[in-house]
XYZ file of C-alpha atoms in Angstrom:
716
model
C 76.300 108.587 126.087
C 74.240 105.392 126.229
C 70.603 105.956 127.095
C 68.776 103.138 128.906
C 65.880 102.100 126.722
C 65.144 98.460 125.962
C 63.346 99.266 122.735
C 64.443 101.139 119.645
C 65.663 104.638 120.436
C 63.874 107.465 118.681
C 65.123 110.981 119.346
C 63.052 114.036 118.562
C 64.430 117.518 118.918
C 61.336 119.681 118.627
C 62.697 123.125 119.334
C 60.106 125.813 119.897
C 61.675 129.163 120.710
C 64.909 127.245 121.031
C 64.164 125.492 124.302
C 62.314 122.199 124.034
C 64.144 118.889 123.561
C 62.026 115.751 123.852
C 63.348 112.186 124.020
C 60.925 109.475 123.075
C 61.736 105.808 123.616
C 60.415 102.777 121.794
C 56.732 102.328 121.079
C 55.768 105.721 122.493
C 57.238 107.378 119.403
C 55.999 107.282 115.847
C 58.728 105.407 113.971
C 60.475 107.062 111.066
C 58.935 106.044 107.760
C 62.162 104.565 106.431
C 60.865 103.976 102.923
C 59.576 107.538 102.589
C 62.868 108.901 103.964
C 64.946 106.966 101.444
C 62.672 107.374 98.434
C 62.459 111.136 98.659
C 66.128 111.104 97.743
C 65.709 108.928 94.652
C 68.409 110.002 92.211
C 66.929 111.426 88.994
C 68.872 112.205 85.828
C 67.330 113.974 82.828
C 70.287 114.201 80.448
C 73.525 112.526 79.497
C 75.654 113.723 82.386
C 79.114 112.172 82.959
C 78.963 113.344 86.582
C 75.728 111.417 87.095
C 76.967 107.883 86.508
C 75.058 105.517 88.811
C 76.250 102.359 90.550
C 74.634 99.178 91.789
C 76.454 96.739 94.023
C 76.889 95.168 97.429
C 80.254 96.164 98.909
C 82.208 93.350 97.278
C 81.075 94.142 93.734
C 79.935 97.233 91.871
C 78.713 97.984 88.350
C 78.588 101.620 87.221
C 76.442 102.758 84.296
C 75.750 105.780 82.113
C 72.431 107.219 80.901
C 71.768 104.124 78.766
C 71.599 101.935 81.879
C 74.769 100.144 80.781
C 78.364 101.145 79.999
C 77.837 102.432 76.476
C 79.678 105.780 76.557
C 82.946 104.824 78.223
C 85.166 107.468 76.584
C 82.830 110.378 77.365
C 82.283 109.452 81.011
C 85.959 108.691 81.549
C 87.012 112.002 80.046
C 84.446 114.291 81.682
C 83.171 112.540 84.783
C 82.873 109.188 86.534
C 84.429 106.176 84.772
C 82.192 103.204 83.914
C 83.761 100.272 85.723
C 82.936 96.747 86.892
C 85.024 96.018 89.992
C 85.172 93.628 92.934
C 87.112 93.092 96.156
C 88.059 89.527 95.232
C 89.537 89.685 91.693
C 93.174 90.864 91.718
C 95.946 90.730 89.141
C 99.704 91.132 89.005
C 101.747 91.949 85.948
C 104.446 89.294 85.423
C 107.554 90.015 87.501
C 109.936 89.229 84.654
C 112.928 90.912 86.325
C 112.638 89.012 89.601
C 112.216 92.230 91.550
C 111.913 92.207 95.334
C 110.612 94.783 97.788
C 114.180 95.106 99.066
C 115.092 96.582 95.685
C 112.745 99.482 96.485
C 114.108 99.981 99.997
C 116.777 102.129 101.591
C 118.097 102.641 105.100
C 116.841 105.452 107.328
C 118.166 106.660 110.671
C 115.840 105.943 113.605
C 117.168 107.063 116.986
C 120.627 105.618 116.557
C 119.853 102.614 114.399
C 119.109 101.964 110.733
C 115.719 100.838 109.473
C 114.971 99.633 105.962
C 111.950 101.391 104.496
C 110.514 100.887 101.001
C 110.817 104.551 100.014
C 111.991 104.192 96.391
C 108.754 104.620 94.472
C 110.632 105.455 91.280
C 112.491 102.805 89.342
C 111.500 99.262 88.332
C 110.979 97.789 91.822
C 109.178 100.791 93.282
C 106.821 101.071 90.338
C 106.194 97.332 90.205
C 105.286 96.921 93.877
C 103.201 100.096 93.917
C 101.150 98.823 90.987
C 100.864 95.181 92.035
C 98.584 93.594 92.933
C 95.701 95.653 91.556
C 91.965 95.006 91.041
C 90.806 93.411 87.819
C 88.399 95.340 85.563
C 85.940 92.468 85.225
C 84.310 93.465 81.953
C 82.236 96.080 80.185
C 78.585 95.660 79.167
C 77.235 98.193 76.680
C 74.700 98.796 73.932
C 75.421 98.859 70.226
C 73.114 100.472 67.675
C 73.517 98.859 64.280
C 76.886 97.533 65.365
C 78.268 100.839 66.598
C 78.572 102.332 70.115
C 75.682 104.513 71.227
C 76.640 108.195 71.446
C 75.443 111.130 73.512
C 73.977 112.822 70.453
C 71.765 109.837 69.661
C 69.971 109.870 73.014
C 66.901 112.004 73.641
C 64.204 112.440 76.290
C 66.432 110.911 78.977
C 64.593 109.975 82.149
C 66.711 107.927 84.520
C 66.260 107.113 88.195
C 68.018 105.159 90.914
C 65.562 103.770 93.452
C 67.716 103.639 96.584
C 65.126 101.523 98.395
C 65.410 98.621 95.931
C 68.738 99.295 94.202
C 67.148 99.386 90.748
C 68.247 101.832 88.051
C 65.528 102.551 85.478
C 66.686 104.282 82.295
C 64.176 105.557 79.752
C 65.133 107.404 76.568
C 64.554 107.714 72.858
C 67.127 106.208 70.507
C 66.867 106.328 66.729
C 63.282 107.491 67.084
C 62.256 104.523 69.231
C 61.680 104.204 72.962
C 64.104 102.212 75.075
C 63.574 101.176 78.699
C 66.412 99.533 80.606
C 66.391 98.261 84.183
C 69.702 97.467 85.877
C 70.114 95.813 89.267
C 72.823 93.981 91.235
C 72.493 90.968 93.510
C 72.768 91.605 97.245
C 75.571 89.098 97.841
C 76.736 87.672 94.499
C 78.819 89.543 91.904
C 75.882 89.471 89.531
C 73.872 92.034 87.557
C 70.448 91.663 86.021
C 69.280 93.729 83.040
C 66.053 94.040 81.081
C 65.820 95.986 77.829
C 62.452 96.725 76.254
C 62.412 98.395 72.834
C 61.277 97.819 69.245
C 64.974 98.173 68.415
C 65.624 94.866 70.155
C 63.178 92.968 67.977
C 64.454 94.581 64.772
C 67.993 93.557 65.652
C 69.256 97.132 65.542
C 70.021 97.102 69.271
C 72.326 94.486 70.755
C 74.324 94.009 73.918
C 78.101 93.982 73.801
C 80.203 92.246 76.465
C 83.909 92.866 76.096
C 86.968 92.530 78.270
C 90.033 94.768 78.677
C 93.397 93.400 79.711
C 93.865 95.627 82.737
C 94.209 99.313 83.631
C 96.962 101.559 82.348
C 98.576 102.000 85.747
C 101.125 104.518 84.555
C 98.441 106.877 85.878
C 97.716 105.824 89.443
C 94.391 107.645 89.786
C 91.575 107.196 87.281
C 93.613 105.042 84.881
C 92.155 104.133 81.508
C 91.220 100.582 80.547
C 93.686 98.763 78.310
C 92.009 97.597 75.107
C 95.029 97.258 72.803
C 96.733 94.161 74.217
C 94.487 91.332 72.990
C 97.287 88.765 73.116
C 98.021 89.402 76.802
C 94.814 87.731 78.004
C 92.173 85.199 76.993
C 88.349 85.217 76.868
C 86.884 81.887 75.891
C 83.389 80.392 75.899
C 83.894 77.147 77.818
C 80.262 76.134 78.198
C 77.070 76.660 76.249
C 73.581 75.687 77.302
C 70.082 76.640 76.320
C 69.644 80.230 77.429
C 73.166 80.689 78.729
C 76.931 80.388 78.500
C 80.088 80.560 80.605
C 83.156 82.574 79.592
C 86.532 81.842 81.134
C 88.859 84.793 81.609
C 92.623 84.422 81.929
C 95.079 87.259 82.358
C 98.513 86.097 83.398
C 98.029 84.049 86.615
C 94.520 85.400 87.283
C 91.438 83.350 86.393
C 87.762 84.148 86.760
C 84.486 83.266 85.074
C 81.491 85.089 83.659
C 78.183 83.237 83.583
C 75.475 84.585 81.291
C 71.811 83.682 81.301
C 69.015 85.070 79.166
C 65.300 84.526 78.851
C 63.632 83.604 75.593
C 65.130 83.383 72.138
C 68.540 85.041 71.947
C 71.960 84.341 70.501
C 75.465 84.914 71.827
C 78.309 85.122 69.360
C 81.986 86.020 69.522
C 82.502 89.010 67.235
C 86.239 89.354 67.893
C 88.791 88.503 70.551
C 87.333 89.491 73.958
C 84.207 90.875 72.256
C 80.841 89.082 72.534
C 77.410 90.126 71.235
C 73.987 89.171 72.610
C 70.895 89.594 70.419
C 67.239 88.792 71.102
C 64.362 88.007 68.779
C 61.546 89.779 70.659
C 60.891 93.282 71.950
C 62.437 92.425 75.313
C 65.799 91.069 76.329
C 66.232 89.982 79.955
C 69.644 88.678 80.922
C 72.091 88.360 83.807
C 75.843 88.177 84.037
C 77.645 86.895 87.119
C 81.376 86.950 87.888
C 83.094 84.377 90.075
C 86.572 83.171 90.985
C 85.564 79.538 90.477
C 83.838 77.959 87.502
C 80.102 78.085 88.214
C 78.122 74.904 88.543
C 75.909 73.905 85.662
C 72.338 75.083 86.113
C 73.286 77.536 88.876
C 72.800 80.693 86.822
C 70.683 83.401 88.400
C 67.734 84.821 86.494
C 66.754 88.481 86.373
C 63.868 87.946 88.801
C 66.199 86.336 91.342
C 68.765 89.127 91.100
C 66.093 91.809 91.359
C 64.426 90.137 94.335
C 67.767 89.722 96.124
C 68.551 93.390 95.584
C 65.188 94.561 96.930
C 65.442 92.229 99.908
C 68.996 93.271 100.730
C 68.396 96.995 100.441
C 65.219 96.850 102.510
C 67.138 95.027 105.217
C 69.946 97.603 105.051
C 67.617 100.587 105.314
C 65.329 99.148 107.983
C 67.841 97.509 110.323
C 70.393 100.313 110.408
C 70.177 103.790 111.822
C 68.237 106.685 110.337
C 67.967 110.439 110.761
C 64.898 112.334 109.551
C 64.700 116.132 109.346
C 61.016 116.340 108.420
C 59.540 119.512 109.891
C 62.833 121.409 110.006
C 62.675 124.982 108.735
C 66.420 125.512 108.403
C 66.982 125.749 104.617
C 70.026 123.457 104.855
C 68.104 120.517 106.300
C 66.997 119.015 102.987
C 70.499 119.083 101.525
C 72.029 117.587 104.663
C 69.459 114.796 104.644
C 70.210 114.153 100.950
C 73.929 113.981 101.633
C 73.356 111.540 104.493
C 71.039 109.186 102.605
C 73.103 109.140 99.407
C 76.284 108.611 101.419
C 74.722 105.624 103.160
C 73.897 104.125 99.763
C 77.412 104.734 98.457
C 78.990 103.219 101.572
C 77.007 99.998 101.113
C 77.952 99.727 97.441
C 81.618 100.662 97.840
C 82.804 100.125 101.416
C 80.864 97.174 102.859
C 83.114 94.406 101.553
C 85.558 91.805 102.798
C 88.631 93.891 101.916
C 89.044 97.513 103.058
C 88.521 99.671 99.997
C 90.503 102.159 98.006
C 89.487 105.770 98.527
C 87.355 105.681 95.376
C 85.766 102.410 96.456
C 84.601 100.073 93.708
C 83.517 102.924 91.450
C 86.909 103.532 89.855
C 90.596 102.960 90.503
C 92.717 105.247 92.677
C 96.177 104.568 94.116
C 96.257 101.386 92.039
C 93.053 100.240 93.719
C 94.817 99.789 97.050
C 93.633 100.392 100.588
C 95.214 103.421 102.289
C 95.020 102.332 105.892
C 95.321 105.764 107.490
C 91.800 106.375 106.163
C 90.399 103.171 107.635
C 88.623 104.840 110.551
C 86.698 106.994 108.068
C 86.001 103.961 105.906
C 84.492 101.900 108.687
C 83.550 103.736 111.917
C 80.263 105.019 110.514
C 78.996 101.449 110.105
C 79.112 101.082 113.895
C 77.498 104.474 114.459
C 74.654 103.784 112.045
C 73.809 100.422 113.607
C 75.597 98.215 111.069
C 78.567 96.944 113.031
C 78.550 93.676 111.079
C 79.720 95.615 108.006
C 82.622 97.097 109.986
C 83.571 93.588 111.047
C 83.703 92.354 107.444
C 86.697 94.531 106.628
C 88.211 94.287 110.104
C 88.507 90.548 109.472
C 91.025 91.390 106.738
C 93.270 92.959 109.368
C 93.141 89.725 111.331
C 94.044 87.843 108.156
C 97.125 89.934 107.349
C 98.336 90.021 110.965
C 101.280 87.656 110.217
C 102.391 89.885 107.330
C 102.315 92.991 109.516
C 104.139 91.244 112.358
C 106.873 90.129 109.981
C 107.258 93.687 108.683
C 107.526 95.073 112.227
C 110.089 92.457 113.224
C 112.185 93.125 110.104
C 112.360 96.786 111.168
C 113.245 95.929 114.750
C 109.846 96.664 116.291
C 107.510 94.540 118.386
C 103.904 93.825 117.494
C 102.328 94.458 114.117
C 103.065 97.291 111.713
C 100.088 97.699 109.424
C 100.838 98.508 105.773
C 100.082 102.063 104.726
C 99.063 101.193 101.147
C 98.275 97.585 100.300
C 96.299 95.278 98.080
C 94.469 92.138 99.115
C 97.729 90.416 100.182
C 98.629 93.035 102.810
C 102.041 93.661 101.258
C 103.138 97.253 101.740
C 103.441 99.516 98.723
C 106.619 101.592 98.327
C 106.450 105.378 98.467
C 108.326 108.454 99.539
C 105.612 109.122 102.137
C 104.132 105.691 102.856
C 106.612 104.250 105.406
C 106.613 107.449 107.485
C 102.845 107.651 108.030
C 101.950 106.460 111.538
C 98.369 107.551 112.243
C 97.175 104.360 110.556
C 98.611 102.198 113.326
C 96.024 102.799 116.117
C 93.039 102.609 113.748
C 92.376 98.873 114.259
C 92.399 99.413 118.048
C 89.804 102.182 117.806
C 87.610 100.165 115.460
C 87.875 97.010 117.573
C 86.732 99.112 120.525
C 83.682 100.210 118.531
C 82.845 96.561 117.857
C 83.106 95.873 121.596
C 80.803 98.799 122.386
C 78.253 97.252 120.062
C 78.841 93.697 121.291
C 80.420 93.826 124.786
C 81.089 90.098 125.090
C 83.987 87.790 125.857
C 83.711 86.496 122.298
C 84.373 89.977 120.906
C 87.398 90.384 123.148
C 88.824 87.033 122.075
C 88.138 87.692 118.399
C 90.042 90.962 118.257
C 92.519 90.632 121.130
C 95.456 89.925 118.820
C 94.623 92.915 116.625
C 94.410 95.175 119.681
C 97.377 93.835 121.630
C 99.782 93.458 118.693
C 98.887 96.971 117.526
C 99.580 98.276 121.021
C 102.894 96.408 121.148
C 103.973 98.303 118.048
C 102.812 101.638 119.484
C 104.877 100.962 122.588
C 107.884 99.787 120.615
C 107.804 102.764 118.247
C 107.584 105.411 121.003
C 111.178 106.360 121.859
C 112.246 107.325 125.362
C 114.389 110.458 125.197
C 116.731 110.470 128.178
C 117.509 114.161 127.758
C 113.899 115.250 128.233
C 112.669 112.253 130.240
C 109.719 111.603 127.966
C 108.569 109.377 125.122
C 108.600 110.979 121.677
C 107.258 110.097 118.251
C 109.741 110.509 115.429
C 111.699 111.527 113.579
C 111.485 110.269 110.905
C 107.714 110.393 110.510
C 105.062 112.154 108.435
C 102.038 113.602 110.149
C 98.511 113.719 108.739
C 99.147 116.691 106.437
C 102.250 114.994 104.959
C 103.771 118.406 104.259
C 106.770 118.559 106.554
C 109.981 116.657 105.964
C 110.078 113.271 107.668
C 113.368 114.064 109.393
C 111.994 117.397 110.656
C 108.849 115.974 112.213
C 108.680 115.077 115.883
C 105.614 114.874 118.111
C 102.690 115.825 115.893
C 99.746 116.687 118.124
C 97.157 114.302 116.715
C 99.507 111.345 116.543
C 100.526 111.877 120.178
C 96.878 111.934 121.239
C 96.144 108.841 119.134
C 99.099 106.963 120.643
C 97.750 107.751 124.091
C 94.202 106.725 123.207
C 95.315 103.491 121.524
C 97.395 102.362 124.511
C 94.656 103.411 126.925
C 92.091 101.286 125.079
C 94.505 98.349 124.888
C 95.010 98.502 128.668
C 91.222 98.490 129.109
C 91.061 95.335 126.979
C 93.610 93.655 129.232
C 91.474 94.505 132.254
C 88.328 93.163 130.543
C 90.166 89.910 129.861
C 91.325 89.624 133.468
C 94.942 90.466 132.629
C 97.256 92.747 134.579
C 98.126 96.116 133.019
C 101.121 96.015 130.696
C 103.931 97.913 132.527
C 105.555 99.309 129.377
C 102.239 100.680 128.143
C 101.578 102.229 131.542
C 105.000 103.867 131.514
C 104.376 105.413 128.115
C 100.944 106.652 129.158
C 102.571 108.348 132.148
C 105.537 109.823 130.264
C 104.329 110.443 126.711
C 105.133 113.937 125.441
C 102.509 116.579 126.113
C 100.549 118.014 123.224
C 102.657 120.922 121.962
C 101.302 124.452 122.440
C 102.463 127.632 120.693
C 103.519 130.850 122.366
C 100.077 132.205 121.467
C 98.370 129.460 123.470
C 97.200 127.374 120.502
C 97.924 123.725 119.772
C 100.718 123.309 117.264
C 100.329 120.845 114.445
C 103.859 119.550 115.075
C 106.134 120.252 118.025
C 109.150 120.898 115.787
C 107.300 123.501 113.689
C 106.782 126.138 116.349
C 106.161 129.204 114.176
C 103.064 128.047 112.281
C 100.944 130.864 113.670
C 103.446 133.493 112.520
C 103.129 132.336 108.918
C 100.645 134.344 106.798
C 97.579 132.809 105.179
C 95.789 129.590 105.965
C 97.015 127.353 108.757
C 97.114 123.548 109.094
C 94.253 121.802 110.854
C 95.333 118.245 111.662
C 95.899 119.078 115.354
C 92.112 119.409 115.702
C 91.743 115.663 115.097
C 92.920 115.276 118.698
C 89.461 116.387 119.810
C 86.696 115.352 117.449
C 88.024 112.291 115.680
C 89.244 111.278 119.129
C 87.430 111.716 122.421
C 89.090 113.748 125.130
C 92.221 112.111 126.470
C 94.230 113.056 129.551
C 96.710 114.815 127.266
C 94.141 117.276 125.942
C 92.978 120.569 127.423
C 89.520 121.401 126.092
C 89.919 125.161 126.447
C 93.156 125.105 124.480
C 91.372 123.060 121.824
C 88.551 125.614 121.818
C 90.944 128.534 121.330
C 92.786 126.672 118.595
C 89.594 125.806 116.757
C 88.480 129.430 116.887
C 91.810 130.554 115.446
C 91.651 127.944 112.690
C 88.218 129.126 111.622
C 89.185 132.803 111.910
C 92.212 132.289 109.685
C 90.814 129.725 107.256
C 87.065 130.311 107.199
C 84.440 127.596 107.595
C 84.399 126.921 103.841
C 87.981 125.651 104.022
C 86.701 122.468 105.668
C 86.556 120.316 102.539
C 87.224 116.770 101.397
C 87.227 114.407 104.416
C 88.023 117.419 106.556
C 84.311 118.146 106.202
C 83.661 115.433 108.759
C 86.752 116.301 110.768
C 85.675 119.901 111.325
C 82.081 119.005 112.184
C 83.217 116.410 114.733
C 85.338 118.981 116.542
C 82.654 121.667 116.368
C 80.028 119.312 117.793
C 82.203 118.125 120.692
C 82.965 121.764 121.505
C 79.262 122.594 121.569
C 79.416 124.748 118.422
C 76.407 123.111 116.824
C 75.635 125.857 114.302
C 79.188 125.669 112.995
C 78.979 121.864 112.813
C 75.936 122.132 110.532
C 77.556 124.884 108.459
C 80.610 122.701 107.861
C 78.598 119.622 106.858
C 76.465 121.662 104.449
C 79.388 123.630 103.014
C 78.048 124.799 99.610
C 81.431 125.602 98.048
C 82.440 124.132 94.699
C 85.040 121.910 96.373
C 82.357 120.214 98.491
C 79.657 119.905 95.849
C 77.824 116.605 96.144
C 77.072 115.418 92.610
C 73.661 113.941 91.645
C 74.584 110.475 92.906
C 76.216 111.836 96.081
C 79.823 111.609 94.936
C 82.325 114.390 95.644
C 85.527 115.104 93.758
C 88.832 115.261 95.612
C 89.829 118.952 95.722
C 93.540 118.186 95.381
C 93.011 116.142 92.252
C 89.458 116.718 90.959
C 90.036 114.997 87.634
C 91.844 112.013 89.151
C 89.672 111.159 92.148
C 86.171 111.800 90.881
C 84.458 109.708 93.541
C 86.422 110.533 96.695
C 84.438 108.513 99.206
C 86.224 109.551 102.437
C 84.122 112.701 102.096
C 80.908 110.681 102.322
C 82.273 108.472 105.090
C 83.463 111.383 107.214
C 80.131 113.148 106.749
C 78.326 110.071 108.067
C 80.734 109.872 111.015
C 80.114 113.505 111.947
C 76.349 113.417 111.339
C 76.184 110.184 113.336
C 77.928 111.826 116.289
C 75.771 114.956 116.062
C 72.579 112.890 116.036
C 73.576 109.838 118.088
C 75.811 111.527 120.610
C 79.096 110.648 122.287
C 80.331 109.784 125.755
C 79.970 112.877 127.914
C 77.723 114.682 125.443
C 75.237 117.251 126.787
C 71.997 115.837 128.101
C 69.159 115.627 125.612
C 68.575 114.295 122.161
C 70.685 114.882 119.046
C 73.237 116.916 121.043
C 75.212 118.061 118.019
C 72.326 119.965 116.380
C 71.251 123.553 117.117
C 68.361 124.140 119.493
C 67.263 127.300 117.686
C 63.718 126.368 116.739
C 64.672 125.511 113.144
C 65.654 121.868 113.501
C 63.457 118.828 114.024
C 65.783 115.839 114.274
C 64.355 112.348 114.628
C 66.895 109.592 115.174
C 66.629 105.814 115.230
C 69.179 103.108 115.813
C 72.385 105.147 116.147
C 75.266 104.225 118.451
C 77.269 106.935 120.236
C 80.987 107.387 119.680
C 83.388 107.352 122.638
């Protein structure tokens, strides 16, 4: 619900005896102290903890460090916690295709309502493995500390005192090493793929402590999630100093067809030498070593190297802008014991989204922290990846990745046409080129297809202009053309159906057994409804085929017990013992109410889900899913309970990361959890169309919550 206020919106829910809700607009309210809000969640680490790796970055580049402030204990952190990676959205690599494989070699024909469609479902075998793995992000390089020529170990570090200042993006690492104090500051540039580091220690002057910059070939992609770096193929790539200057150097990197550059700059007297292939050492003569390293696709211009002060200033400037211009929620004054933890989860998630998700290419589910699914974007998760940017007043960051969808539109249209469909079929799993990745599940997923429509609509809500409509009209209309083309009119039942073969959200039922999953039906309806609204806004007549589908699309399937089914063709789900599926609840929560949905049936279904599963079963990105549904249904206490779930599976680590419950050792930084939490918290605080009157409508009015909100946009 949009509230008319020309100035900044500040919501205060000051509940005394559970009754008072006060809305304050603009200058009449005391603004949230943004700096105090952010800084009270400064990340502090007091030991070598592989789960407490910290990252700096800007959405297109990230650098993750251990307790030394650099990447000195790679094996330990990889084995027990968060890998230490240097990744970007722009550097991609392909292994040589020596066998001349094509995507057709990974494809097979599948029956689709009386005709055959070629889907790339062969993920095993040479072609399937090759096109799943390629292209993949490049591990740009590792920067670490050596003590007397050897890697620093956990046992050598004492008195660890490390902090990440979220307000400035600076990591400060203090510790004792070999009996001497060491202080390291690490910071990333706000826009460039550059890191600045200062090291202050007597060990620097004595020469006992030096910086090591080395380069792996790639990742060992035989393991698709959390793959190790490849250090034992020195002849497969090249690292060469191509330029030296006073206080700096440029290294050219070449791995197969990929090229990029690393520009180093240091202050004062220091030397850079090549110790071995792909292994460089930087030593200083004084107590302090200040240096920067910047990665780029093109050879940097001479004299263009950034100094530490420039990188640090850019970081502080960028983070201040991020925290002050976007939305904020402050729980100061709340007496509910969960308030502090929820605020921590929100603030840390906002930081992680900026570092990992705010780039030009939609991210992998582990962002730029480490590799998962070969570093590729899984497009069914794109709403979670990006919607929160709109909600939290940062629509420009949503638009950065949405531009990639515009770029790959021709690829998606060609794929749809090859399968006999109209419009654009978005790839389920893809790298920067938009080429689909083979998989036994991938081609059958369909809930990714309306995502760009929904997200384009959020951009329009933020910027309701003709320019917005023209910018995204092709994304919206071509997506809708595919939705209409994919929906099949069943003459026997006089309705449009979805599938088979398809896979629904849970991916558990056989593709040929799945027809009319509840959420996908609701999403098809919502996507076509929004697309028709865009035609009207552009002065175009309604599209007749879309209107026909909206009128005749299958109803959301309901069980004999009066609950929504997950899938129409699996009618006995409520007779099965144990936990029950939950994806049908996305039809009201993730989505607003559509004409297909009955709210009371959704309410009964949600109650049954929670009775059978328990609130603590909402985990992973379902954390946000459950809270969205609870809030829209007016169950505000349950919404808070879900978002603050204290179970082991939803434990937010020191830096805010959460492991993926299905694969806790593989996906250590499963960022859809953070993104979905921000989506749900944003709806609870910022509201939605048709929300109850009053401020922060998704929070309890029980006298325990004080919720102050600035700069949030409501969801539909």
